[in-house]
Coordinates of N, CA and C in Angstrom, one line a residue:
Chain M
X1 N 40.7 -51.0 -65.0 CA 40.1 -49.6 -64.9 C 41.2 -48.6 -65.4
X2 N 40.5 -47.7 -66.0 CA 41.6 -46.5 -66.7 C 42.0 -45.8 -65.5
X3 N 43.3 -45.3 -65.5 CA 43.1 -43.9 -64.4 C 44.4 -43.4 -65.0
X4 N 44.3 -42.2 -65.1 CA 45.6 -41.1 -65.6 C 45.4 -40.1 -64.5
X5 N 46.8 -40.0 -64.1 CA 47.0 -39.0 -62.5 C 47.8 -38.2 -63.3
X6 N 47.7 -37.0 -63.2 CA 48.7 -35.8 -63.7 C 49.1 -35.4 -62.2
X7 N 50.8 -34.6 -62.7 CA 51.3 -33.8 -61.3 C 52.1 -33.2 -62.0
X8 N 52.9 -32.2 -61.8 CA 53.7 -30.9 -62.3 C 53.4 -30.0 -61.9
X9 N 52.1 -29.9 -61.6 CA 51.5 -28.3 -61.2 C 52.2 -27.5 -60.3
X10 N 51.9 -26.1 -60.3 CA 52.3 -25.0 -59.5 C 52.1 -23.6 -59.7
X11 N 53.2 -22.7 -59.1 CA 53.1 -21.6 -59.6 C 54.2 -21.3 -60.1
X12 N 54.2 -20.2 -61.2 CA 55.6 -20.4 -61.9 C 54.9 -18.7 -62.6
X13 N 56.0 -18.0 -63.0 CA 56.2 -16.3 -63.0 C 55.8 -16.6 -64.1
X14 N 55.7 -15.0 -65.0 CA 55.7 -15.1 -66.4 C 56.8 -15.5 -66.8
X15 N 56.8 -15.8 -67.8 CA 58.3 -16.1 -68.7 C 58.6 -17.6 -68.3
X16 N 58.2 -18.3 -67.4 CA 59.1 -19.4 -66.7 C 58.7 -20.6 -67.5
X17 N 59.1 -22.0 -67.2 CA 58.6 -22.7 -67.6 C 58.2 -24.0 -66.7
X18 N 57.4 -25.0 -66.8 CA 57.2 -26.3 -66.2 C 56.6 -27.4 -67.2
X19 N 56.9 -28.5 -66.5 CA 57.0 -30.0 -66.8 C 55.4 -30.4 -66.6
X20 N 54.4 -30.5 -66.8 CA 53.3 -31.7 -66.2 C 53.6 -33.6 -66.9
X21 N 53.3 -34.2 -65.8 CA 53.0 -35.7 -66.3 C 51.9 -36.1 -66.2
X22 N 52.0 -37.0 -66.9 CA 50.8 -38.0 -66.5 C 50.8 -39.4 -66.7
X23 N 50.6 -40.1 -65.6 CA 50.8 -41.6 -65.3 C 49.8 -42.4 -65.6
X24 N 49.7 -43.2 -66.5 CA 48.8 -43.8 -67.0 C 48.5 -45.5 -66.5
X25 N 47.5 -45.9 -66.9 CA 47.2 -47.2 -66.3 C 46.2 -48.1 -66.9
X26 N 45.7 -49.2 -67.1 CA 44.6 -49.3 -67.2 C 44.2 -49.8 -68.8
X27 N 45.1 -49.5 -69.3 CA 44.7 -49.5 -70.8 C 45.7 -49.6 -71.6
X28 N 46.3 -49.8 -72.9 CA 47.7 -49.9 -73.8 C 47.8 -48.7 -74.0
X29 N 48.3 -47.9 -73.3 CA 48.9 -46.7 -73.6 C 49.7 -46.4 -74.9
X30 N 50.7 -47.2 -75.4 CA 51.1 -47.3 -76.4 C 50.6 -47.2 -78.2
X31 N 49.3 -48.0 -77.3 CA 48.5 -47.5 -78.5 C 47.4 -46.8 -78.8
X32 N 47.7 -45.4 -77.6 CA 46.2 -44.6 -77.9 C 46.7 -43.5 -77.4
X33 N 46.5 -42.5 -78.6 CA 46.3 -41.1 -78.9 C 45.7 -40.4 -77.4
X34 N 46.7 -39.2 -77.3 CA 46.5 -38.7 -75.9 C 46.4 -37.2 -76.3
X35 N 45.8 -36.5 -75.2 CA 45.8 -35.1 -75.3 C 45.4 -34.3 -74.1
X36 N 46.1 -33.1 -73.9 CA 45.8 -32.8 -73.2 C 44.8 -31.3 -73.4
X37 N 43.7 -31.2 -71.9 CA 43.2 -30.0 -72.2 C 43.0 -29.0 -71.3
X38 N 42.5 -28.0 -71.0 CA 42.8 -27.0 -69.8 C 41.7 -26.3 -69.7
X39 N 41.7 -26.3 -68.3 CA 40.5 -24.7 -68.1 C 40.5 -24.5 -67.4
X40 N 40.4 -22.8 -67.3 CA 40.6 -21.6 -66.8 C 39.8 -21.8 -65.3
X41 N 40.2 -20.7 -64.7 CA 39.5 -20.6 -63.6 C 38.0 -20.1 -64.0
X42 N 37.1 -21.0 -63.3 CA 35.5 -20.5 -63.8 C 35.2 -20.9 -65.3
X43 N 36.3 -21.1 -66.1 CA 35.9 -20.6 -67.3 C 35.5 -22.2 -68.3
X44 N 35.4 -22.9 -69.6 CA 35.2 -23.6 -70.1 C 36.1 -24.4 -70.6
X45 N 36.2 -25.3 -71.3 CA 37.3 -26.4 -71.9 C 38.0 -26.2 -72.9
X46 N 39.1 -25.9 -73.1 CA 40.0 -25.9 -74.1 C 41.1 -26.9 -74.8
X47 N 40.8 -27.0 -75.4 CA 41.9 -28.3 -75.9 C 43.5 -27.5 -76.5
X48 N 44.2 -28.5 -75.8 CA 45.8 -27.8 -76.2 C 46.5 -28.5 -76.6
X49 N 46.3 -30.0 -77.1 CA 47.3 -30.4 -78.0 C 47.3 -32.2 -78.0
X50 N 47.2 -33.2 -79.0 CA 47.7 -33.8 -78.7 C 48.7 -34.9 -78.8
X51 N 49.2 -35.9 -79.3 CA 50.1 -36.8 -79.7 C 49.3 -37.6 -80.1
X52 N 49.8 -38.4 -80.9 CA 49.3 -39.8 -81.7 C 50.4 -41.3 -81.1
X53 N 49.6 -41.8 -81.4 CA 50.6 -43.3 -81.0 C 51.8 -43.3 -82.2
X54 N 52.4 -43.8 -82.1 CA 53.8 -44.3 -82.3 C 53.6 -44.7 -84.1
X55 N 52.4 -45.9 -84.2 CA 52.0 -46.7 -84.8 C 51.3 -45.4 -86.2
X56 N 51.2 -44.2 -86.2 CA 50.4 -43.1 -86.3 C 51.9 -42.0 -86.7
X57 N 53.1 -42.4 -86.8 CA 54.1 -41.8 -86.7 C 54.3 -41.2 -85.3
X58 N 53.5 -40.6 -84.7 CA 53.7 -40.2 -82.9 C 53.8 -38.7 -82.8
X59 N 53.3 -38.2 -84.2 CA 52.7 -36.6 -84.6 C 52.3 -36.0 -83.5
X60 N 52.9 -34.4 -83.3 CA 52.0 -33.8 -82.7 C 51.1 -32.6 -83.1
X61 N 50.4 -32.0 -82.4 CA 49.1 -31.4 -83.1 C 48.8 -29.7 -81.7
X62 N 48.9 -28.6 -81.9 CA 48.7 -28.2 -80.9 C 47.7 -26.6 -81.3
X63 N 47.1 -26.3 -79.9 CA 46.3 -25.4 -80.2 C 46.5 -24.2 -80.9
X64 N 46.2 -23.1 -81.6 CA 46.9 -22.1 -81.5 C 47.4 -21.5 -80.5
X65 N 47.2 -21.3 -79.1 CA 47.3 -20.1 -78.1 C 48.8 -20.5 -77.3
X66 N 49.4 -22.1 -77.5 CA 50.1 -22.8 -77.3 C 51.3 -23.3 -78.2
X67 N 51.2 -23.1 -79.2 CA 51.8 -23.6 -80.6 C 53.2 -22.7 -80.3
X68 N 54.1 -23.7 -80.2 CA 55.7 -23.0 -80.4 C 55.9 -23.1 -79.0
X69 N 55.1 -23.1 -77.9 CA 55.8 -22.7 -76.6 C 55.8 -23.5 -75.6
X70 N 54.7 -25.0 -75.7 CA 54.2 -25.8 -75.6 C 54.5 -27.3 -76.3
X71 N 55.1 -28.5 -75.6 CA 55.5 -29.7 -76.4 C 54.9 -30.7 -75.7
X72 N 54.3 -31.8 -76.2 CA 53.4 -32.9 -75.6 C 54.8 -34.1 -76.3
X73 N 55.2 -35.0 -75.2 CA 56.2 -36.0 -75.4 C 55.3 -37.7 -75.1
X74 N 55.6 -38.7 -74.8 CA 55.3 -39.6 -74.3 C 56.5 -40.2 -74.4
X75 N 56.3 -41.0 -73.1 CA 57.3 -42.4 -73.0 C 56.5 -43.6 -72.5
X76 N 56.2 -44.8 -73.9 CA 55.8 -45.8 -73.8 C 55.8 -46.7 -73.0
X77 N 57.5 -47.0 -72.8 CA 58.1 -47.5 -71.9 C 57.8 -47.5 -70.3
X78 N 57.2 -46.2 -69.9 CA 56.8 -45.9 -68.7 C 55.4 -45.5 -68.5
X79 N 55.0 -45.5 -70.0 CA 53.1 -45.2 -69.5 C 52.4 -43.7 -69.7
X80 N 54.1 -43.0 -69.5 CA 53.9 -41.4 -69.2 C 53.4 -41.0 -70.4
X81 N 53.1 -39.5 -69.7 CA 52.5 -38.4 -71.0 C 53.2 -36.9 -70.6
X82 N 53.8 -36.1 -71.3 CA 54.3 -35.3 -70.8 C 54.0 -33.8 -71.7
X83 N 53.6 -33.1 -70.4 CA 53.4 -31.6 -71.3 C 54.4 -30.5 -70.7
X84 N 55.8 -30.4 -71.4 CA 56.5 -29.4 -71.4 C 55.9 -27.8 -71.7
X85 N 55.8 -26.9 -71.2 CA 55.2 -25.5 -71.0 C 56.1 -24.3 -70.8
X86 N 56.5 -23.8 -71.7 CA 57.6 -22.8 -71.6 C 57.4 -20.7 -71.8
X87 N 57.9 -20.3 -71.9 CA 57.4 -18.8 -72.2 C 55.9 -18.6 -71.5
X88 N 55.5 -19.0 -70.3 CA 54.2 -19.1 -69.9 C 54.2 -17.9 -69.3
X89 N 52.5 -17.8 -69.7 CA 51.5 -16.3 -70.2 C 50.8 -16.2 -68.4
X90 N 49.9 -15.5 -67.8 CA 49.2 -15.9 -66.7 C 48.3 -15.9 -67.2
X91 N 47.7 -15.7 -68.7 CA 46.3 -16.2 -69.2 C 46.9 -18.1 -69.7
X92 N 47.6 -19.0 -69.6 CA 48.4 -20.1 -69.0 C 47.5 -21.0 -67.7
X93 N 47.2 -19.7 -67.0 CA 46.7 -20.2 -65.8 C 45.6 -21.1 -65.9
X94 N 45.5 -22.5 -65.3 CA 44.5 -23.1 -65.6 C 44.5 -24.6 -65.1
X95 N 43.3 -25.5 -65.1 CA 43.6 -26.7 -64.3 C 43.9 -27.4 -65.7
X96 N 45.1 -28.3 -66.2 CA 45.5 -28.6 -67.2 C 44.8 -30.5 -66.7
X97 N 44.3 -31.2 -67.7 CA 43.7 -32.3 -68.2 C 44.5 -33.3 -68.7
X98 N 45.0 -34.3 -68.6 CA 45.4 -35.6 -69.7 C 44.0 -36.3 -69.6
X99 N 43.9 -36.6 -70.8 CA 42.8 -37.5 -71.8 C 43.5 -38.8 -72.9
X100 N 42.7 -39.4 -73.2 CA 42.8 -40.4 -73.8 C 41.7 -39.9 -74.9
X101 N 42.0 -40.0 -76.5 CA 41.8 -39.5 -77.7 C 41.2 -40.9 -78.6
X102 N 39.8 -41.0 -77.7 CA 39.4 -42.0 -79.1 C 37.8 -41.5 -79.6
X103 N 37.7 -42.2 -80.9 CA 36.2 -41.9 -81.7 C 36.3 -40.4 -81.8
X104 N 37.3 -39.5 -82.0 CA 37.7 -38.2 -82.2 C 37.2 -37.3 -81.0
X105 N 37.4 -37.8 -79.9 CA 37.0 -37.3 -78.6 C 37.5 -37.7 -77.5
X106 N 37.7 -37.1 -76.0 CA 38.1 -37.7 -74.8 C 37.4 -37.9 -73.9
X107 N 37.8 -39.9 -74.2 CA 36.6 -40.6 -73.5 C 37.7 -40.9 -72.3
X108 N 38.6 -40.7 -71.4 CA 38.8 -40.7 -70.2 C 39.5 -39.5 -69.5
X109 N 39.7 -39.4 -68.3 CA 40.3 -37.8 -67.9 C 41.0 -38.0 -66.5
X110 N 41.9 -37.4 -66.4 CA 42.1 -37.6 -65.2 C 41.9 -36.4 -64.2
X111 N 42.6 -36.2 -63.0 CA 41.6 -35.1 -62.1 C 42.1 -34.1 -61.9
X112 N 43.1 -33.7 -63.0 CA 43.5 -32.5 -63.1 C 44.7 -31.9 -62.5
X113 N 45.6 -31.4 -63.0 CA 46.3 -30.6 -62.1 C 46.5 -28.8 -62.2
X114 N 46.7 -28.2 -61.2 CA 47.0 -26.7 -61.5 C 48.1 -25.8 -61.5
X115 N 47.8 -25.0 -62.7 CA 49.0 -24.3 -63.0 C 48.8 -22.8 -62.8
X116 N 49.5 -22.0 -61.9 CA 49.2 -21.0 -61.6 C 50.5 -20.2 -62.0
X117 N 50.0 -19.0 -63.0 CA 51.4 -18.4 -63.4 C 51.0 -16.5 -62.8
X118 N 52.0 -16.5 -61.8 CA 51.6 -15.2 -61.7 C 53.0 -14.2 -61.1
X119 N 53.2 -13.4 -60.7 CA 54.4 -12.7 -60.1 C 54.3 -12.6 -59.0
Chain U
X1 N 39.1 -21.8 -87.9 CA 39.0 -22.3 -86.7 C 37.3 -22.5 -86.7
X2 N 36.8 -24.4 -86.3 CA 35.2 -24.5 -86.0 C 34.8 -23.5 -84.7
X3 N 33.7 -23.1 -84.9 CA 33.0 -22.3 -83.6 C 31.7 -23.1 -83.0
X4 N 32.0 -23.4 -82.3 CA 30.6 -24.4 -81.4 C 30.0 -23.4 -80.8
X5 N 29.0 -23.0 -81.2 CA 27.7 -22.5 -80.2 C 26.6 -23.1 -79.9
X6 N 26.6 -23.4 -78.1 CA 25.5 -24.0 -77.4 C 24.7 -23.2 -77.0
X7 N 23.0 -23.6 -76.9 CA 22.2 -22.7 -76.2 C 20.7 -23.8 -75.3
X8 N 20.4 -23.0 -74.5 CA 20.5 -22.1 -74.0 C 21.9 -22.5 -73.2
X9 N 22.6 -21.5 -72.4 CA 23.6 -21.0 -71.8 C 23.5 -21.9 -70.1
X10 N 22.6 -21.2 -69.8 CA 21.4 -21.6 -68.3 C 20.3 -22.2 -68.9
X11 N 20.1 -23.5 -67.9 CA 18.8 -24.6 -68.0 C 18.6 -24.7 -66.4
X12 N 17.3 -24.3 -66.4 CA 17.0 -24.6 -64.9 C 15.6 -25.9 -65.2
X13 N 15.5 -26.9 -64.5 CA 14.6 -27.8 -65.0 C 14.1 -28.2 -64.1
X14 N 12.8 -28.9 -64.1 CA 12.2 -29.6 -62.6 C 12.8 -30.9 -62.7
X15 N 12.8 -31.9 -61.4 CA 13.4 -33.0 -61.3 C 12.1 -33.8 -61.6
X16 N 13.0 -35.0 -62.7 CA 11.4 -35.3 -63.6 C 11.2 -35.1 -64.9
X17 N 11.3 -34.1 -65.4 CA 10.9 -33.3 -66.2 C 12.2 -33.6 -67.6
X18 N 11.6 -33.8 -68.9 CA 13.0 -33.5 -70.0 C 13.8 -32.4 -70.0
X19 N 15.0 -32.0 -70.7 CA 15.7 -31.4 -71.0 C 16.5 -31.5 -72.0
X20 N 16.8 -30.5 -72.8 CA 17.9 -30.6 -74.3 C 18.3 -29.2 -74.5
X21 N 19.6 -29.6 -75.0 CA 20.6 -28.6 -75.1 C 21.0 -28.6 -76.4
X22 N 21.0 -27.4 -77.5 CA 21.2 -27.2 -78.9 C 23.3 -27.2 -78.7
X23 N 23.3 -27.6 -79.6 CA 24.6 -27.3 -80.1 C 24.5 -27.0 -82.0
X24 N 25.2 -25.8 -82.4 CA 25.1 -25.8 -83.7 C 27.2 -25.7 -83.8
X25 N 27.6 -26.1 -84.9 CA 29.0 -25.7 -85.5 C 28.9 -24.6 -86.6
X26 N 30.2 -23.7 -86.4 CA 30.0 -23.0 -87.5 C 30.8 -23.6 -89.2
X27 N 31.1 -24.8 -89.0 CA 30.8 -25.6 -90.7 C 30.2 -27.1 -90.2
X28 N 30.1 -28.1 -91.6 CA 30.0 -29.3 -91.4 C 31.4 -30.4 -90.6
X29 N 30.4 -30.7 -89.7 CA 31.1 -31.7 -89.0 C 31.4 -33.0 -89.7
X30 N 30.9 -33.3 -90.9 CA 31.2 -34.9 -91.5 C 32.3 -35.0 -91.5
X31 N 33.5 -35.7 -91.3 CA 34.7 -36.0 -91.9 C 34.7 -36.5 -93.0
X32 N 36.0 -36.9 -93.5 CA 36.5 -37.6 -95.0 C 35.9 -39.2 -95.1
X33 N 35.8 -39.5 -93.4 CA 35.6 -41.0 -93.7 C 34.2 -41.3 -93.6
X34 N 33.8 -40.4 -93.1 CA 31.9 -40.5 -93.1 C 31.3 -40.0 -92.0
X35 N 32.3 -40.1 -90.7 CA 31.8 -40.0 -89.3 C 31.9 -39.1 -89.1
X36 N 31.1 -38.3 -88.1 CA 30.6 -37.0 -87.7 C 31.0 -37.1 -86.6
X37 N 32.5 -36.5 -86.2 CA 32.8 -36.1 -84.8 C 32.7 -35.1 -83.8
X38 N 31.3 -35.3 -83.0 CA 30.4 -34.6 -82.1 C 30.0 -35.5 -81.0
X39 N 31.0 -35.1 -80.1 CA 30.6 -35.3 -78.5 C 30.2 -34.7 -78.0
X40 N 29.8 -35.1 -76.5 CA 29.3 -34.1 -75.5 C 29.5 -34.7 -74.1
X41 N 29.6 -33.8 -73.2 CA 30.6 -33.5 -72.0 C 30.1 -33.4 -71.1
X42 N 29.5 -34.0 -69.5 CA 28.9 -33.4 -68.6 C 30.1 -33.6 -67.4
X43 N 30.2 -32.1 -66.7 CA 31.2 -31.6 -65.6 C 30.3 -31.5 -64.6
X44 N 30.4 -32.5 -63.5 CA 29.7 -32.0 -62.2 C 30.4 -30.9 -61.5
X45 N 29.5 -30.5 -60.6 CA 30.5 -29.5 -59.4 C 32.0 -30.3 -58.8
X46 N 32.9 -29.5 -59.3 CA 34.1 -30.3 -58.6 C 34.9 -31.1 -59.1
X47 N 34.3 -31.6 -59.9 CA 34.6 -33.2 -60.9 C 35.4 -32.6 -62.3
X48 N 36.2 -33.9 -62.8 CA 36.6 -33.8 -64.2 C 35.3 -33.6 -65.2
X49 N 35.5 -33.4 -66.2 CA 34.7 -33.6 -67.3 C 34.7 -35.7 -67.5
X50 N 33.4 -35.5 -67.9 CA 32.7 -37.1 -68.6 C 32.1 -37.2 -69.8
X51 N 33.0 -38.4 -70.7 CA 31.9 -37.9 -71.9 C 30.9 -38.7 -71.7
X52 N 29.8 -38.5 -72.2 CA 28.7 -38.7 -72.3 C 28.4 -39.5 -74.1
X53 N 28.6 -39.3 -74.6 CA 27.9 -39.3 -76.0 C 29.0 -38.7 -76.9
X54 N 29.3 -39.9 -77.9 CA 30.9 -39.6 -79.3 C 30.0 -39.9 -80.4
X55 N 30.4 -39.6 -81.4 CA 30.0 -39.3 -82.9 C 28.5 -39.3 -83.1
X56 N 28.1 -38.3 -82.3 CA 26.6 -37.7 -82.5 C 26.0 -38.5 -81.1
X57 N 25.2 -39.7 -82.0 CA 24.2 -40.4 -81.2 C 25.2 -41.9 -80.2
X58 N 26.5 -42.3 -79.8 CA 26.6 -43.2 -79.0 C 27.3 -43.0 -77.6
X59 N 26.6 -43.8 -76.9 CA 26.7 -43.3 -75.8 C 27.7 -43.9 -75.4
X60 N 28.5 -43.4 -74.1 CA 29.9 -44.3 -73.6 C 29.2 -45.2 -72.3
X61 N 30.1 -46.5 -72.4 CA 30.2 -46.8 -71.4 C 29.5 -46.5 -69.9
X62 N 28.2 -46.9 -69.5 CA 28.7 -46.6 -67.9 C 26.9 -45.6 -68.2
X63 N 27.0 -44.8 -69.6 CA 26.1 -43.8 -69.0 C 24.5 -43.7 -69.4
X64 N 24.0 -43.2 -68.4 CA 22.7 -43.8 -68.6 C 21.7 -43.6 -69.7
X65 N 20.7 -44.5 -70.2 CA 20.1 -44.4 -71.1 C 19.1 -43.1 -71.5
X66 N 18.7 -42.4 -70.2 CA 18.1 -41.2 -70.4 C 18.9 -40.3 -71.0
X67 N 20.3 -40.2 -71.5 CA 21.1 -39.4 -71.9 C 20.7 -39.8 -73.8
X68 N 20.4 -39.3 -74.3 CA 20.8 -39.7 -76.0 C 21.3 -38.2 -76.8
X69 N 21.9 -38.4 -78.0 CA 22.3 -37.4 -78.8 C 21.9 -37.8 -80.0
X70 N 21.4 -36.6 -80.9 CA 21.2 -36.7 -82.7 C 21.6 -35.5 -83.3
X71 N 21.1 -35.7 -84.3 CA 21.6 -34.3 -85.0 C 22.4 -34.4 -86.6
X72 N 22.9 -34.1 -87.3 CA 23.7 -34.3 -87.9 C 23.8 -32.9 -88.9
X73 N 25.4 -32.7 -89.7 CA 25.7 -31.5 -90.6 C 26.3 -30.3 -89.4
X74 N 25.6 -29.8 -89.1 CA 26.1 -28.4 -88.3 C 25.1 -28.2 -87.1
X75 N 23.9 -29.1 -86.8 CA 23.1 -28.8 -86.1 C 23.0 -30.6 -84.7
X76 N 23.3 -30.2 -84.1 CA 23.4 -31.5 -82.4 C 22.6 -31.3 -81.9
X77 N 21.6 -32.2 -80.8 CA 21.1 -31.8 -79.3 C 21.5 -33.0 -78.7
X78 N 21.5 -32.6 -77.1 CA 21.4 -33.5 -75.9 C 20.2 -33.4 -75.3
X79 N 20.1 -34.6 -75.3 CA 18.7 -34.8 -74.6 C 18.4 -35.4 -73.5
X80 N 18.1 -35.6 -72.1 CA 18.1 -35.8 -71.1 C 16.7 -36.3 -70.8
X81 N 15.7 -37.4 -71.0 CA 14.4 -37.9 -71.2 C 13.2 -37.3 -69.9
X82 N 14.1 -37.7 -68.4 CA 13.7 -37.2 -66.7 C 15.1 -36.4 -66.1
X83 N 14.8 -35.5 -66.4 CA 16.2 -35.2 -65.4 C 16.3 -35.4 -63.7
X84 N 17.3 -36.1 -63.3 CA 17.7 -36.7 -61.8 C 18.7 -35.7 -61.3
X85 N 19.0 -35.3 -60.0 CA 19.7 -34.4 -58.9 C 20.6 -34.7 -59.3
X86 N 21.4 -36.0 -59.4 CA 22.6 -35.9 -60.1 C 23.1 -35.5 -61.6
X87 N 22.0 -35.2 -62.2 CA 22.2 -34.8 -64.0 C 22.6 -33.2 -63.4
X88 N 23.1 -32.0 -62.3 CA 23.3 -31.1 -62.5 C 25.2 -30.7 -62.8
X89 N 25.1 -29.9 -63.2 CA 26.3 -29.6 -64.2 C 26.4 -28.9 -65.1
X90 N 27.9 -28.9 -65.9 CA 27.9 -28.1 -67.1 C 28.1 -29.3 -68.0
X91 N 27.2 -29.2 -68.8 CA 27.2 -29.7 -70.4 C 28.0 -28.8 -71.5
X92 N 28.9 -29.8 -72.2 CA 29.5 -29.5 -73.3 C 29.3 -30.2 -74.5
X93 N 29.7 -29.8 -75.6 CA 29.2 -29.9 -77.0 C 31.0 -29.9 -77.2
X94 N 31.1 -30.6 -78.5 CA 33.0 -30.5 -78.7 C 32.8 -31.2 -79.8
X95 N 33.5 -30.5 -80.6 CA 34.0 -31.4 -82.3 C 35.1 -31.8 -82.7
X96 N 35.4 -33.0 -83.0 CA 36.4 -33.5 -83.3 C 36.7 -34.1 -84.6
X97 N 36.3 -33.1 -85.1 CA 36.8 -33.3 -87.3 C 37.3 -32.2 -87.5
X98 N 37.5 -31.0 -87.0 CA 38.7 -30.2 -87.4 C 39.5 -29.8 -86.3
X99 N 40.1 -30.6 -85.2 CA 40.9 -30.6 -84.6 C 39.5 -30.5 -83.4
X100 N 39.7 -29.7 -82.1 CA 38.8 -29.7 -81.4 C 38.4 -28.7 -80.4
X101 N 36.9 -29.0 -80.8 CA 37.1 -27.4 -80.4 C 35.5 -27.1 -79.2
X102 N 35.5 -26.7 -78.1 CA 34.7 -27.2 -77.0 C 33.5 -25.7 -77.1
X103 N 32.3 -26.2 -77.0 CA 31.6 -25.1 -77.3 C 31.8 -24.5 -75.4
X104 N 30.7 -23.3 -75.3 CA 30.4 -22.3 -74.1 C 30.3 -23.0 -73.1
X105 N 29.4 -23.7 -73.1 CA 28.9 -24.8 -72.1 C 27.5 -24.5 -71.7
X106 N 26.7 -25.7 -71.1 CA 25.7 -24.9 -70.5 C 24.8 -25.8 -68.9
X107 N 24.8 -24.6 -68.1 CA 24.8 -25.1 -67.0 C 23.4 -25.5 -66.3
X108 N 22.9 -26.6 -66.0 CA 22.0 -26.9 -65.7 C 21.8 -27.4 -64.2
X109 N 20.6 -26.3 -63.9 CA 20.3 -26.7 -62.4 C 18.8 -27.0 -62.2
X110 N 19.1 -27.5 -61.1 CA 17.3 -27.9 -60.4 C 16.7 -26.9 -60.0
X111 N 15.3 -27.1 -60.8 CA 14.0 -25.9 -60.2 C 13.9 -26.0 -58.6

């Protein structure tokens, strides 16, 4: 069975930065394209970025609203998925997603974690 | 940047009864290789997102046959054949040939 648990979440000021992971399971992680995605309080789905397998060069790809401030890593070796988040905005604020990226879509998810940026 | 617009917004439906939800893109969805990357998303109360349905009309794993998708070019629907107490939620539309991009959503509840 697939299961991807994210944790990093919190609260963190403007300007600050945080780490999210995500622990993966279930499936060859190594060889499938991850991404993560976010949404707001109340609000709808946003996609923020993802990585490609290794095999794929291990490219990354990121939204506009995130691009420069925002780094998606992986380590094979451990399964992980990692969303470094830096210069964070309190429109930032949001339950952040790890997905698994196949048939140009995310067909698994895990249950979220939250990131609350405020003063 | 693609713009996904879904409608209606709100679906209120009897239990029983069909349901479909428009998704239009604002260009063509075909990619370079042929495939038309258009999913769709159902979010219960509380829950992660599920997909439902990848490159137009196939369905994932697990979900049930009253669910189908068609469509093709710039114009999608989901269709829902009987809607059941647990089909309520927000439905999403999302494209995945120019990067990805998640339409409004639209939320469906029981009459």
């Amino acid at each position: 069975e697939v299961q991807l648990v994210e944790s990093g979440g919190g609260l963190v000021e403007p300007g600050g930065s945080l780490r999210l992971s995500c622990a993966a399971s279930g499936f060859t992680f190594s060889n499938t394209w991850m991404s993560w995605v976010r949404q707001a309080p109340g609000k709808g789905l946003e996609w923020v970025g993802h990585i490609k397998r290794k095999t794929d060069v291990g490219t990354t790809d990121y939204a506009a609203p995130v691009k420069g401030r925002f780094t998606i890593s992986r380590d094979d070796s451990k399964n992980t998925l990692y969303l470094q988040m830096s210069s964070l905005k309190t429109e930032d604020t949001a339950v952040y997603y790890c997905t698994t990226d196949h048939d140009g879509g995310m067909d698994a998810w895990g249950q979220g974690t939250t990131v609350t940026v405020s003063s | 940047d693609v713009v996904m617009t879904q409608s209606p917004l709100f679906l209120p439906v009897t239990l029983g009864q069909p349901a479909s939800i428009s998704c239009r893109s604002s260009q063509s969805l075909v990619y370079s290789d042929g495939n038309t990357y258009l999913n769709w998303f159902q979010q219960r109360p509380g829950q992660s997102p599920r997909r439902l349905i990848y490159k137009v009309s196939n369905r994932d794993s697990g979900v049930p046959d009253r669910f189908s998708g068609s469509g093709s070019g710039t114009d999608f629907t989901l269709k829902i054949s009987r809607v059941e107490a647990e089909d309520v939620g927000i439905y999403y539309c999302m494209q995945g040939t120019h990067w990805y991009t998640f339409g409004q959503g639209t939320k469906l509840e029981i009459k």
